XYZ file of C-alpha atoms in Angstrom:
752
model
C 130.524 124.877 138.917
C 130.576 128.626 138.174
C 133.124 130.625 140.152
C 130.646 133.482 140.506
C 127.870 131.343 141.936
C 127.033 132.108 145.596
C 128.099 129.464 148.098
C 125.258 128.242 150.292
C 125.667 127.881 154.054
C 123.201 126.809 156.700
C 123.349 127.551 160.436
C 121.590 124.881 162.547
C 121.350 126.129 166.167
C 118.513 126.371 168.659
C 119.584 129.902 169.599
C 118.445 132.525 167.037
C 121.030 134.909 168.439
C 123.740 132.564 167.218
C 122.210 132.771 163.744
C 122.598 136.558 163.759
C 126.169 136.293 164.998
C 127.138 134.029 162.083
C 125.376 136.268 159.585
C 127.209 139.353 160.921
C 130.555 137.568 160.749
C 130.115 136.048 157.279
C 128.231 138.841 155.549
C 128.872 142.607 155.438
C 126.973 145.566 154.171
C 130.013 146.983 152.378
C 130.279 146.425 148.669
C 132.225 143.309 147.857
C 135.007 145.099 146.060
C 135.614 147.422 149.087
C 135.591 144.742 151.766
C 138.813 144.050 153.576
C 138.464 140.854 155.545
C 140.351 139.753 158.582
C 141.994 137.167 156.372
C 143.331 139.942 154.161
C 144.600 141.854 157.177
C 146.302 138.677 158.342
C 147.850 138.223 154.923
C 149.176 141.806 155.061
C 150.787 141.096 158.397
C 152.281 137.775 157.287
C 153.261 138.584 153.713
C 153.689 142.307 153.796
C 151.376 142.963 150.843
C 147.703 143.102 150.031
C 146.129 140.279 148.001
C 143.139 142.094 146.592
C 141.711 139.018 144.884
C 141.515 136.911 148.044
C 138.263 138.470 149.182
C 135.612 136.886 151.392
C 133.302 134.762 149.167
C 129.702 135.823 148.647
C 127.719 133.504 150.926
C 124.017 132.689 150.785
C 123.075 131.835 154.369
C 120.002 129.965 155.646
C 119.173 129.111 159.266
C 117.316 126.417 161.202
C 116.579 126.185 164.944
C 116.268 122.386 165.063
C 118.244 119.515 163.545
C 115.266 118.041 161.723
C 114.337 121.431 160.253
C 117.886 121.868 158.999
C 117.904 118.365 157.512
C 114.662 119.079 155.624
C 116.092 122.283 154.144
C 119.227 120.437 153.067
C 117.041 117.709 151.480
C 115.076 120.300 149.492
C 118.291 121.931 148.330
C 119.702 118.602 147.130
C 116.477 117.744 145.299
C 116.486 121.160 143.623
C 120.076 120.688 142.460
C 121.394 123.599 144.514
C 123.021 121.941 147.559
C 124.653 123.569 150.590
C 128.460 123.672 150.762
C 128.786 124.059 154.540
C 126.669 123.531 157.641
C 127.423 124.909 161.126
C 125.672 122.503 163.514
C 125.189 123.078 167.245
C 125.950 119.979 169.333
C 122.903 120.395 171.604
C 119.480 121.458 170.332
C 116.781 120.322 172.752
C 114.162 119.008 172.498
C 114.836 117.480 169.027
C 117.804 115.815 167.368
C 121.178 116.681 168.828
C 124.078 117.679 166.612
C 125.451 114.130 166.247
C 122.111 112.674 165.069
C 121.509 115.646 162.792
C 124.902 115.185 161.109
C 124.275 111.457 160.618
C 121.016 112.212 158.795
C 122.628 114.941 156.729
C 125.485 112.720 155.554
C 123.069 109.951 154.630
C 121.545 112.477 152.257
C 124.630 114.406 151.102
C 128.032 112.927 152.012
C 129.994 115.787 150.443
C 128.659 118.662 152.569
C 131.241 120.196 154.932
C 130.257 120.133 158.629
C 131.455 122.332 161.523
C 130.256 121.211 164.958
C 129.726 124.162 167.296
C 129.922 123.241 170.982
C 130.442 124.936 174.310
C 130.599 121.694 176.272
C 133.929 120.186 177.150
C 132.396 116.756 177.806
C 132.149 116.155 174.027
C 135.702 115.354 173.065
C 137.051 114.860 169.534
C 137.447 111.163 170.264
C 133.818 110.828 171.284
C 132.706 112.696 168.201
C 134.823 110.473 165.921
C 133.453 107.404 167.630
C 129.916 108.575 166.753
C 130.547 109.949 163.271
C 133.725 108.191 162.142
C 136.862 109.718 160.669
C 135.745 112.277 158.091
C 137.787 114.846 156.213
C 134.753 117.130 155.969
C 134.185 117.440 159.748
C 135.644 120.088 162.100
C 134.841 121.179 165.640
C 134.480 124.844 166.614
C 134.490 125.607 170.334
C 132.203 128.265 171.711
C 132.719 131.087 172.159
C 134.350 131.502 168.785
C 136.029 134.460 167.243
C 135.402 136.114 163.910
C 138.678 135.080 162.318
C 138.169 131.399 163.116
C 134.656 131.376 161.682
C 135.679 133.197 158.511
C 138.739 131.005 158.044
C 136.660 127.854 158.396
C 133.935 129.163 156.097
C 136.392 130.203 153.390
C 138.558 127.122 153.585
C 135.753 124.560 153.786
C 133.600 126.117 151.075
C 136.642 126.387 148.811
C 137.377 122.725 149.510
C 133.760 121.828 148.749
C 133.867 123.862 145.554
C 137.038 122.136 144.375
C 135.504 118.750 145.179
C 132.429 119.551 143.074
C 134.571 120.650 140.140
C 136.669 117.510 140.498
C 133.557 115.332 140.482
C 132.206 117.038 137.377
C 135.508 116.675 135.580
C 135.867 113.017 136.626
C 132.309 112.306 135.497
C 133.029 113.929 132.142
C 136.156 111.825 131.699
C 134.290 108.647 132.679
C 131.560 109.369 130.146
C 134.105 109.911 127.369
C 135.880 106.666 128.293
C 132.549 104.825 128.450
C 131.508 105.994 124.994
C 134.814 105.099 123.419
C 134.906 101.743 125.197
C 131.368 100.985 124.061
C 132.256 101.843 120.466
C 135.334 99.629 120.606
C 133.402 96.753 122.197
C 130.742 96.965 119.500
C 133.349 96.771 116.782
C 135.174 93.877 118.424
C 131.923 92.081 119.197
C 130.791 92.436 115.596
C 134.017 91.054 114.212
C 134.194 88.222 116.739
C 130.568 87.212 116.263
C 131.109 87.091 112.523
C 134.273 85.040 112.607
C 132.962 82.634 115.219
C 129.974 81.609 113.079
C 131.464 78.191 112.640
C 128.613 76.918 110.459
C 129.238 79.635 107.862
C 132.183 80.739 105.814
C 132.945 84.363 106.684
C 134.828 86.894 104.560
C 135.510 90.539 105.502
C 136.385 92.870 102.618
C 137.460 96.505 103.099
C 136.192 99.361 100.949
C 139.302 99.261 98.755
C 138.774 95.571 97.910
C 141.419 94.241 100.294
C 140.650 91.034 102.197
C 140.609 92.055 105.877
C 139.837 88.686 107.428
C 138.204 85.291 106.897
C 137.688 82.076 108.821
C 138.765 78.528 108.057
C 135.244 77.531 107.030
C 135.437 80.024 104.184
C 138.609 78.386 102.875
C 137.051 74.900 103.262
C 134.105 75.958 101.119
C 136.055 77.391 98.195
C 139.326 75.416 98.296
C 141.314 78.484 97.237
C 144.897 77.955 96.057
C 147.527 79.573 98.262
C 148.429 81.908 95.422
C 144.907 83.351 95.457
C 144.733 83.675 99.239
C 148.097 85.378 99.533
C 147.085 88.222 97.235
C 144.464 89.409 99.756
C 142.580 90.870 96.783
C 138.830 90.345 96.480
C 138.814 90.764 92.699
C 141.387 87.978 92.242
C 139.362 85.797 94.568
C 136.234 86.477 92.473
C 138.005 85.412 89.282
C 138.631 82.017 90.857
C 135.065 81.790 92.236
C 133.545 82.403 88.801
C 135.382 79.352 87.427
C 133.822 76.863 89.886
C 130.153 77.954 89.993
C 127.327 77.522 87.499
C 125.570 80.861 87.997
C 128.610 83.114 87.588
C 126.689 85.751 85.608
C 124.021 86.011 88.273
C 126.586 86.301 91.076
C 128.624 88.840 89.089
C 125.482 90.948 88.668
C 125.008 90.977 92.433
C 128.643 92.033 92.944
C 128.175 94.957 90.571
C 124.963 95.851 92.352
C 126.685 96.410 95.695
C 129.541 98.281 94.049
C 127.016 100.787 92.713
C 125.070 100.846 96.002
C 127.622 100.058 98.746
C 125.089 100.304 101.552
C 122.785 97.642 100.119
C 122.262 94.215 101.700
C 122.113 91.276 99.284
C 120.996 87.680 99.624
C 121.213 84.901 97.052
C 122.310 81.385 96.140
C 125.435 80.017 94.545
C 125.287 76.756 92.609
C 128.621 74.969 92.419
C 129.638 72.825 89.491
C 129.977 69.914 91.947
C 126.200 70.279 92.690
C 126.630 71.967 96.071
C 124.288 74.858 96.797
C 125.267 77.698 99.106
C 123.316 80.644 100.397
C 125.230 83.905 100.629
C 124.446 87.033 102.603
C 126.404 90.293 102.372
C 125.959 93.414 104.458
C 127.918 96.615 105.090
C 130.505 96.558 107.907
C 130.341 99.777 109.906
C 132.115 101.326 112.886
C 130.671 104.467 114.481
C 128.184 104.702 111.600
C 131.030 104.752 109.078
C 131.058 101.992 106.455
C 134.557 100.504 106.266
C 133.844 97.369 104.266
C 131.487 94.424 103.710
C 130.950 91.118 105.508
C 130.121 88.064 103.382
C 128.569 84.937 104.857
C 128.308 81.626 102.958
C 126.160 78.747 104.255
C 125.794 75.248 102.810
C 122.082 74.617 102.123
C 122.535 71.654 99.788
C 120.548 69.259 101.987
C 117.849 71.813 102.717
C 117.548 72.744 99.039
C 117.307 69.098 98.069
C 114.607 68.490 100.655
C 112.751 71.630 99.598
C 112.963 70.576 95.956
C 111.620 67.150 96.869
C 108.799 68.638 98.915
C 108.043 71.078 96.114
C 107.801 68.200 93.662
C 105.573 66.258 96.043
C 103.366 69.317 96.425
C 102.839 69.789 92.692
C 102.865 66.217 91.388
C 100.848 63.088 91.883
C 102.960 60.638 93.862
C 101.713 57.561 92.023
C 101.924 58.623 88.379
C 104.348 61.543 88.588
C 101.856 63.714 86.724
C 101.071 67.313 87.681
C 98.450 67.406 90.419
C 95.614 69.853 90.944
C 97.949 72.587 92.210
C 100.200 72.508 89.160
C 97.221 71.997 86.848
C 95.659 75.242 88.005
C 98.958 77.019 87.433
C 99.205 75.623 83.896
C 95.622 76.686 83.177
C 96.367 80.228 84.337
C 99.411 80.295 82.067
C 97.286 79.158 79.122
C 94.705 81.862 79.879
C 97.438 84.494 80.042
C 98.782 83.267 76.689
C 95.312 83.674 75.183
C 95.028 87.194 76.573
C 98.366 88.116 74.966
C 98.308 86.145 71.717
C 94.672 84.997 71.287
C 95.778 81.364 71.190
C 92.863 79.123 72.148
C 93.180 75.996 74.257
C 90.851 73.270 75.390
C 90.617 70.955 78.330
C 89.511 67.333 78.317
C 88.228 65.861 81.572
C 88.743 62.066 81.677
C 87.131 59.727 84.185
C 87.840 55.993 83.911
C 84.713 53.857 83.544
C 84.072 51.186 86.204
C 87.518 51.706 87.670
C 86.284 51.359 91.234
C 84.866 47.939 90.422
C 88.207 46.844 88.971
C 90.100 48.353 91.884
C 87.964 46.598 94.471
C 87.660 43.252 92.682
C 91.375 42.726 92.010
C 93.443 44.794 94.452
C 94.534 48.339 95.148
C 97.994 47.468 93.883
C 96.443 46.347 90.604
C 94.487 49.584 90.448
C 97.673 51.580 90.932
C 99.334 49.610 88.155
C 96.433 50.368 85.798
C 96.574 54.077 86.625
C 100.278 54.157 85.774
C 99.655 52.252 82.555
C 96.834 54.609 81.593
C 99.193 57.529 82.200
C 101.755 56.144 79.752
C 99.133 55.457 77.074
C 97.635 58.940 77.335
C 101.060 60.595 77.193
C 101.851 58.668 74.015
C 99.248 60.594 71.979
C 99.906 64.048 73.438
C 102.254 66.726 72.203
C 105.083 68.152 74.283
C 103.192 71.426 74.634
C 100.155 69.693 76.134
C 99.704 68.969 79.845
C 98.404 65.746 81.360
C 97.430 65.991 85.039
C 95.816 63.671 87.563
C 93.205 65.210 89.819
C 93.055 62.171 92.064
C 91.362 58.801 92.000
C 90.604 57.901 88.387
C 90.277 61.455 87.042
C 92.700 62.972 84.526
C 92.827 66.366 82.831
C 94.415 67.205 79.494
C 95.230 70.800 78.567
C 95.458 70.949 74.782
C 97.289 74.111 73.755
C 97.291 75.939 70.399
C 93.873 74.723 69.291
C 92.782 76.100 65.900
C 89.166 74.993 66.103
C 86.829 72.625 67.866
C 87.627 69.812 65.411
C 91.156 69.657 66.810
C 89.707 68.844 70.227
C 87.415 66.207 68.742
C 90.350 64.511 66.997
C 92.374 64.495 70.215
C 89.450 63.091 72.193
C 89.172 60.211 69.700
C 92.894 59.454 70.027
C 92.598 59.384 73.799
C 89.655 56.963 73.588
C 91.608 54.727 71.210
C 94.404 54.285 73.761
C 91.967 52.095 75.706
C 91.244 49.755 72.793
C 93.892 47.270 73.912
C 93.305 45.412 77.139
C 95.541 45.746 80.171
C 97.425 42.758 81.580
C 97.164 42.857 85.369
C 98.477 39.995 87.503
C 98.036 37.643 84.597
C 94.472 38.815 83.897
C 93.215 40.685 80.858
C 91.343 43.772 81.939
C 89.309 45.922 79.559
C 88.941 49.529 80.473
C 87.383 52.629 78.923
C 87.017 56.288 79.771
C 84.460 59.049 79.469
C 85.645 62.484 78.351
C 84.148 65.929 78.783
C 85.505 68.653 76.477
C 85.570 72.451 76.923
C 87.028 75.257 74.846
C 88.453 78.439 76.363
C 87.048 81.072 76.579
C 83.735 79.909 75.083
C 82.919 77.443 77.853
C 84.335 79.267 80.864
C 86.487 82.290 81.572
C 88.124 81.155 84.781
C 89.770 77.974 86.028
C 86.961 76.815 88.267
C 84.225 77.380 85.715
C 86.216 75.695 82.965
C 86.904 72.613 85.074
C 83.321 72.467 86.302
C 81.846 72.643 82.814
C 84.271 69.986 81.575
C 83.176 67.851 84.529
C 79.518 68.365 83.583
C 80.258 67.299 80.005
C 82.160 64.224 81.253
C 79.217 63.091 83.403
C 76.924 63.607 80.430
C 79.176 61.246 78.456
C 78.820 58.646 81.231
C 75.048 59.085 81.251
C 75.016 58.372 77.523
C 76.759 55.030 78.037
C 80.391 55.972 78.775
C 83.417 55.200 76.536
C 82.840 58.413 74.550
C 83.434 62.142 74.612
C 80.949 64.998 74.861
C 81.362 68.731 74.436
C 79.943 71.100 76.992
C 76.724 72.822 75.870
C 74.373 75.314 77.405
C 71.779 72.558 77.775
C 74.078 70.789 80.166
C 73.938 73.862 82.350
C 70.800 72.452 83.875
C 72.936 71.178 86.701
C 73.645 74.758 87.569
C 69.992 75.059 88.438
C 70.407 72.239 90.907
C 73.370 74.071 92.355
C 71.265 77.199 92.845
C 68.643 75.160 94.651
C 71.295 73.685 96.912
C 72.643 77.149 97.597
C 69.157 78.288 98.591
C 68.837 75.322 100.944
C 72.207 76.153 102.413
C 71.108 79.718 103.128
C 67.973 78.390 104.812
C 70.122 76.024 106.860
C 72.067 79.016 108.204
C 68.842 80.835 109.120
C 67.259 77.702 110.683
C 70.407 76.666 112.560
C 70.465 73.213 110.956
C 74.191 72.606 111.582
C 75.728 70.497 114.331
C 79.316 69.911 115.401
C 81.128 66.622 115.659
C 84.516 66.318 117.340
C 87.436 64.048 116.454
C 89.893 63.524 119.332
C 93.626 64.176 119.014
C 96.055 62.389 121.335
C 99.540 63.182 122.618
C 101.764 60.132 122.028
C 104.155 60.924 124.854
C 101.651 61.515 127.645
C 99.003 59.252 126.088
C 96.390 61.884 126.877
C 93.557 63.402 124.872
C 94.861 66.961 124.372
C 92.597 68.435 121.710
C 89.668 67.866 119.378
C 89.021 68.964 115.826
C 85.604 70.560 115.334
C 83.890 69.136 112.227
C 80.600 70.497 110.919
C 77.624 68.407 109.755
C 74.401 69.555 108.079
C 71.290 68.092 109.692
C 69.057 68.402 106.619
C 65.344 68.155 107.438
C 64.701 65.849 104.467
C 68.033 64.213 103.556
C 69.377 63.633 107.054
C 72.992 64.122 108.082
C 75.081 65.590 105.244
C 78.912 65.446 105.435
C 80.919 68.656 104.885
C 82.330 67.611 101.518
C 78.792 67.819 100.105
C 78.227 71.464 101.027
C 81.465 73.195 102.140
C 82.819 73.627 98.556
C 79.548 75.301 97.594
C 79.675 77.439 100.725
C 83.205 78.596 99.839
C 82.209 79.378 96.262
C 79.161 81.425 97.309
C 80.744 83.157 100.299
C 78.394 81.450 102.753
C 81.463 79.937 104.362
C 81.878 83.220 106.274
C 78.708 82.972 108.440
C 79.088 79.180 108.615
C 82.708 79.503 109.734
C 81.718 82.055 112.373
C 79.018 79.655 113.643
C 81.546 76.804 113.848
C 84.023 78.966 115.765
C 81.429 80.261 118.248
C 79.833 76.828 118.786
C 83.187 75.083 119.255
C 84.358 77.623 121.847
C 81.037 77.496 123.699
C 81.357 73.718 123.905
C 84.945 73.918 125.172
C 83.908 76.438 127.837
C 81.016 74.190 128.909
C 83.410 71.260 129.414
C 85.808 73.475 131.351
C 83.011 74.695 133.619
C 82.101 71.077 134.349
C 85.629 70.389 135.562
C 86.653 68.218 132.595
C 90.266 68.237 131.351
C 91.210 71.473 129.615
C 91.813 70.665 125.953
C 92.306 72.657 122.763
C 89.771 72.810 119.969
C 90.917 73.020 116.347
C 88.771 74.920 113.836
C 89.394 74.996 110.079
C 89.639 78.455 108.488
C 89.194 79.003 104.753
C 90.799 81.522 102.434
C 87.633 83.608 102.201
C 87.516 83.941 105.981
C 91.155 85.054 106.074
C 90.552 87.655 103.407
C 87.909 89.324 105.553
C 89.173 92.622 106.881
C 87.486 91.993 110.254
C 88.548 88.360 110.891
C 90.817 89.286 113.820
C 88.078 91.435 115.379
C 85.498 88.699 114.874
C 87.645 86.077 116.609
C 88.501 88.528 119.411
C 84.814 89.237 120.053
C 83.885 85.535 120.052
C 86.695 84.761 122.518
C 85.422 87.515 124.827
C 81.839 86.383 124.400
C 82.609 82.741 125.246
C 85.257 83.647 127.877
C 87.694 81.104 126.448
C 91.422 81.810 126.749
C 93.081 82.128 123.296
C 95.555 79.318 124.103
C 92.719 76.770 123.872
C 91.897 77.730 120.257
C 93.719 76.281 117.245
C 93.159 77.620 113.747
C 93.907 75.174 110.926
C 94.900 76.606 107.562
C 96.330 74.964 104.447
C 99.642 75.631 102.744
C 98.118 76.967 99.520
C 96.161 79.599 101.446
C 99.239 81.456 102.638
C 101.651 81.058 99.731
C 102.645 84.557 98.561
C 99.648 86.091 100.321
C 101.025 88.927 102.414
C 97.625 89.919 103.823
C 96.919 86.424 105.144
C 100.439 86.154 106.583
C 99.952 89.474 108.401
C 96.602 88.294 109.752
C 98.217 85.075 111.018
C 100.833 87.145 112.861
C 98.083 89.168 114.556
C 96.235 86.015 115.609
C 99.443 84.488 116.948
C 100.129 87.595 119.058
C 96.725 87.044 120.681
C 97.925 83.648 121.922
C 96.008 81.531 119.399
C 97.664 78.322 118.174
C 98.342 78.162 114.402
C 98.270 74.744 112.672
C 99.285 74.041 109.072
C 96.809 71.418 107.836
C 97.393 68.770 105.119
C 101.145 69.455 105.114
C 102.883 67.889 102.141
C 99.993 68.270 99.687
C 100.508 71.935 98.880
C 103.609 73.961 98.076
C 105.521 72.734 101.158
C 108.022 75.555 100.829
C 110.454 76.118 103.664
C 110.471 79.834 102.868
C 106.954 80.503 104.103
C 107.499 78.275 107.151
C 110.024 80.905 108.253
C 107.625 83.739 107.486
C 104.615 82.706 109.565
C 104.417 81.786 113.268
C 103.261 78.174 112.986
C 102.906 76.060 116.134
C 102.155 72.699 114.573
C 102.366 70.830 111.243
C 99.609 68.370 110.416
C 100.918 65.584 108.167
C 98.357 64.768 105.492
C 96.613 61.445 105.932
C 97.622 60.290 102.432
C 101.211 59.874 103.685
C 100.129 58.098 106.859
C 97.928 55.635 104.985
C 100.851 54.650 102.764
C 103.251 53.912 105.615
C 102.751 50.160 105.150
C 103.348 50.337 101.395
C 106.661 50.626 99.565
C 106.066 54.052 98.082
C 108.557 55.844 100.249
C 105.924 57.875 102.113
C 107.481 56.747 105.388
C 110.698 58.481 104.338
C 108.775 61.672 103.602
C 107.095 61.495 107.024
C 110.485 61.008 108.640
C 111.848 64.032 106.771
C 108.865 66.219 107.721
C 109.166 65.303 111.411
C 112.915 65.967 111.388
C 112.427 69.282 109.641
C 109.678 70.296 112.089
C 111.855 69.471 115.077
C 114.670 71.518 113.604
C 112.285 74.477 113.363
C 110.822 73.889 116.862
C 107.408 72.936 115.469
C 105.054 70.310 116.853
C 103.825 67.558 114.510
C 100.402 65.890 114.316
C 99.719 62.949 112.011
C 96.130 62.571 110.850
C 94.438 59.539 109.317
C 95.972 56.906 111.646
C 93.979 53.745 111.032
C 96.201 50.837 112.092
C 98.481 49.773 114.897
C 101.448 49.494 112.545
C 100.988 53.117 111.498
C 100.816 54.148 115.158
C 103.963 52.212 116.048
C 105.879 53.796 113.172
C 104.825 57.287 114.253
C 105.853 56.515 117.829
C 109.234 55.347 116.613
C 109.694 58.602 114.691
C 108.694 60.563 117.834
C 105.674 62.154 116.240
C 104.049 64.439 118.810
C 100.288 63.966 118.303
C 97.953 61.678 116.321
C 94.391 61.630 115.072
C 92.412 59.020 113.157
C 89.832 56.250 113.067
C 92.216 53.951 114.976
C 91.353 55.988 118.063
C 87.978 57.491 117.300
C 85.765 58.598 114.436
C 84.261 62.094 114.662
C 81.754 61.904 117.513
C 78.966 64.048 118.920
C 79.521 66.526 121.733
C 77.831 64.185 124.231
C 80.019 61.240 123.223
C 83.104 63.459 123.350
C 82.144 64.554 126.857
C 81.913 60.894 127.916
C 85.341 60.286 126.414
C 86.759 63.248 128.331
C 85.374 61.863 131.572
C 87.005 58.515 130.750
C 90.305 60.224 130.040
C 90.514 61.481 133.601
C 91.570 57.977 134.585
C 92.219 56.257 131.252
C 95.230 56.431 128.929
C 95.767 56.132 125.224
C 96.101 52.348 125.287
C 92.651 51.723 126.827
C 90.508 49.811 124.413
C 87.644 52.177 125.270
C 89.470 54.951 123.434
C 90.025 52.989 120.238
């Protein structure tokens, strides 16, 4: 507080004459430097000399005739940050508050203000006053009538005391703030170090800027098995020399070390592959105190099991489980590589589309196991005539694709097609039976017969079906004449557009059940085309065309709106509140207004976002930042996100950490093979365990038998869906099922 700042006083007395008396005593018309106060005269008498600096302070005096009025002025002063130092308060001020009540109110507002009680009544003793107000060191009593010296002494002494108290408070507050800041800084540093060292799952190493080892935990030593001689040096460079001798990717790790030496503030993340086959993830970040970098913290985590599982899932996602051949996902990647090679080096390639003749008849007449055996045998025969640079892939069922690289001319493809046909000349021995088999082959040359993956595969497929039409067991090249089927496609596209305009679609719903509560908790909305001439058409016969032509966008919007309207209708009728799952395609996600469209439909149908599930596939979101960002926006709205057909795509754990998924949907191909000896049950077990570890729900689709259900129960799978419970049913039938579920449970035969 400034020494030159006026000290504020307030006189609270019901007699205005008293106000004037105080003002006369405490203020004078003489200039400050010429005033000689009674206190100074007293000092002359006592000390024999004049203290010119001990002058009467400059007071700023306000008055109030009632206690409440005085309290209000004090309140305004406190709120304005310019409080009063001293208040002279009369003990009796009829008809309002008396002095005691006034002082109580004042101290509730400002406990530091000095108070002088002015009283002319002997019936108010000091004891009685203390009993009312308590022992206070800022309370004095002044008896009326009072003299000038007493008033001035009290005013000077009490305001000086108040002033010193304010300065003391400010200084104490300043000290406390400095201590708080330094304590906070120290706590942050200690907390950072402790949190790092207590990460028991990771090996932690702290390295100072000069390369000295500052600290490490026992887990770090357990990971690297450092000799004592290395540890005792406390030198990071010596430690690195040892590390480089026991890992496989020493050059890669050394490059990262040099990277942070050039850019000390950079954060790095990578993997270390040990020579004993362990795999560790490392993370290194700057270690700072008060924004000053003093070193680097290294964290090492064992991800061997996770990496192995991810590698297994990656293989499953890109390879056919039966034959071990590349599947459609990897095939498309190989085709894109071949196209890129042509663009760079003008090296042509061809594809041969193989479809086994009468395989379904053989498969059904003998057994599915026999069919699997034949498919594996066919794989080995086809591989025997291919070069290492060629690719053999299985699309599914009895369809195979060969990518023949480095083709000089069309005759090379013809020769290869003949060799592939010849591999079927010898019969197959299956369960003691001789089985003759042949194949039909469609051949395309890039870029003559198609300049993108889809067109190339489609034209090869057209040529293959032409070979079958000509009697099978032969090959045919794609020609423009075969493009007649494209005309049929255009006609179907036209019909599909008319179906959108004429509202020819209907929704079916397949129930999904919670295994724990045995309740129907959601339905998957599945579209059907009610064709005026051909009847009910399943989605597989028109959805691919819709996706290719972009018609999937209005169709998808219709499905979403219709599904939500139906859910709202059931809710309004008092039926159990369930979720509805709607499939979303890549084209829909790539729309810039998808989030707005869904928001508007939710508002229009008045359905809460938590009742909507959006199903998307793994391959849709892999390395697609825009789709991932859109998923995050949808999740923030409260919509449930489901990863459909899990295990058939990339199945990478990296993207599972990047997107806010609520539920994994195990592909039905794994569920259907639970009873076989293919190891799919182990994969299901691994997926469920992984999902639980990431706090994700799991739904298994394609449940068709009691044994499959029992296995999923045993593995604590969350939800199930499949023909064992219900085929896709109409909205009316689903409504009946919902009414049943009010009193029925999952085991009722009516639900199966």
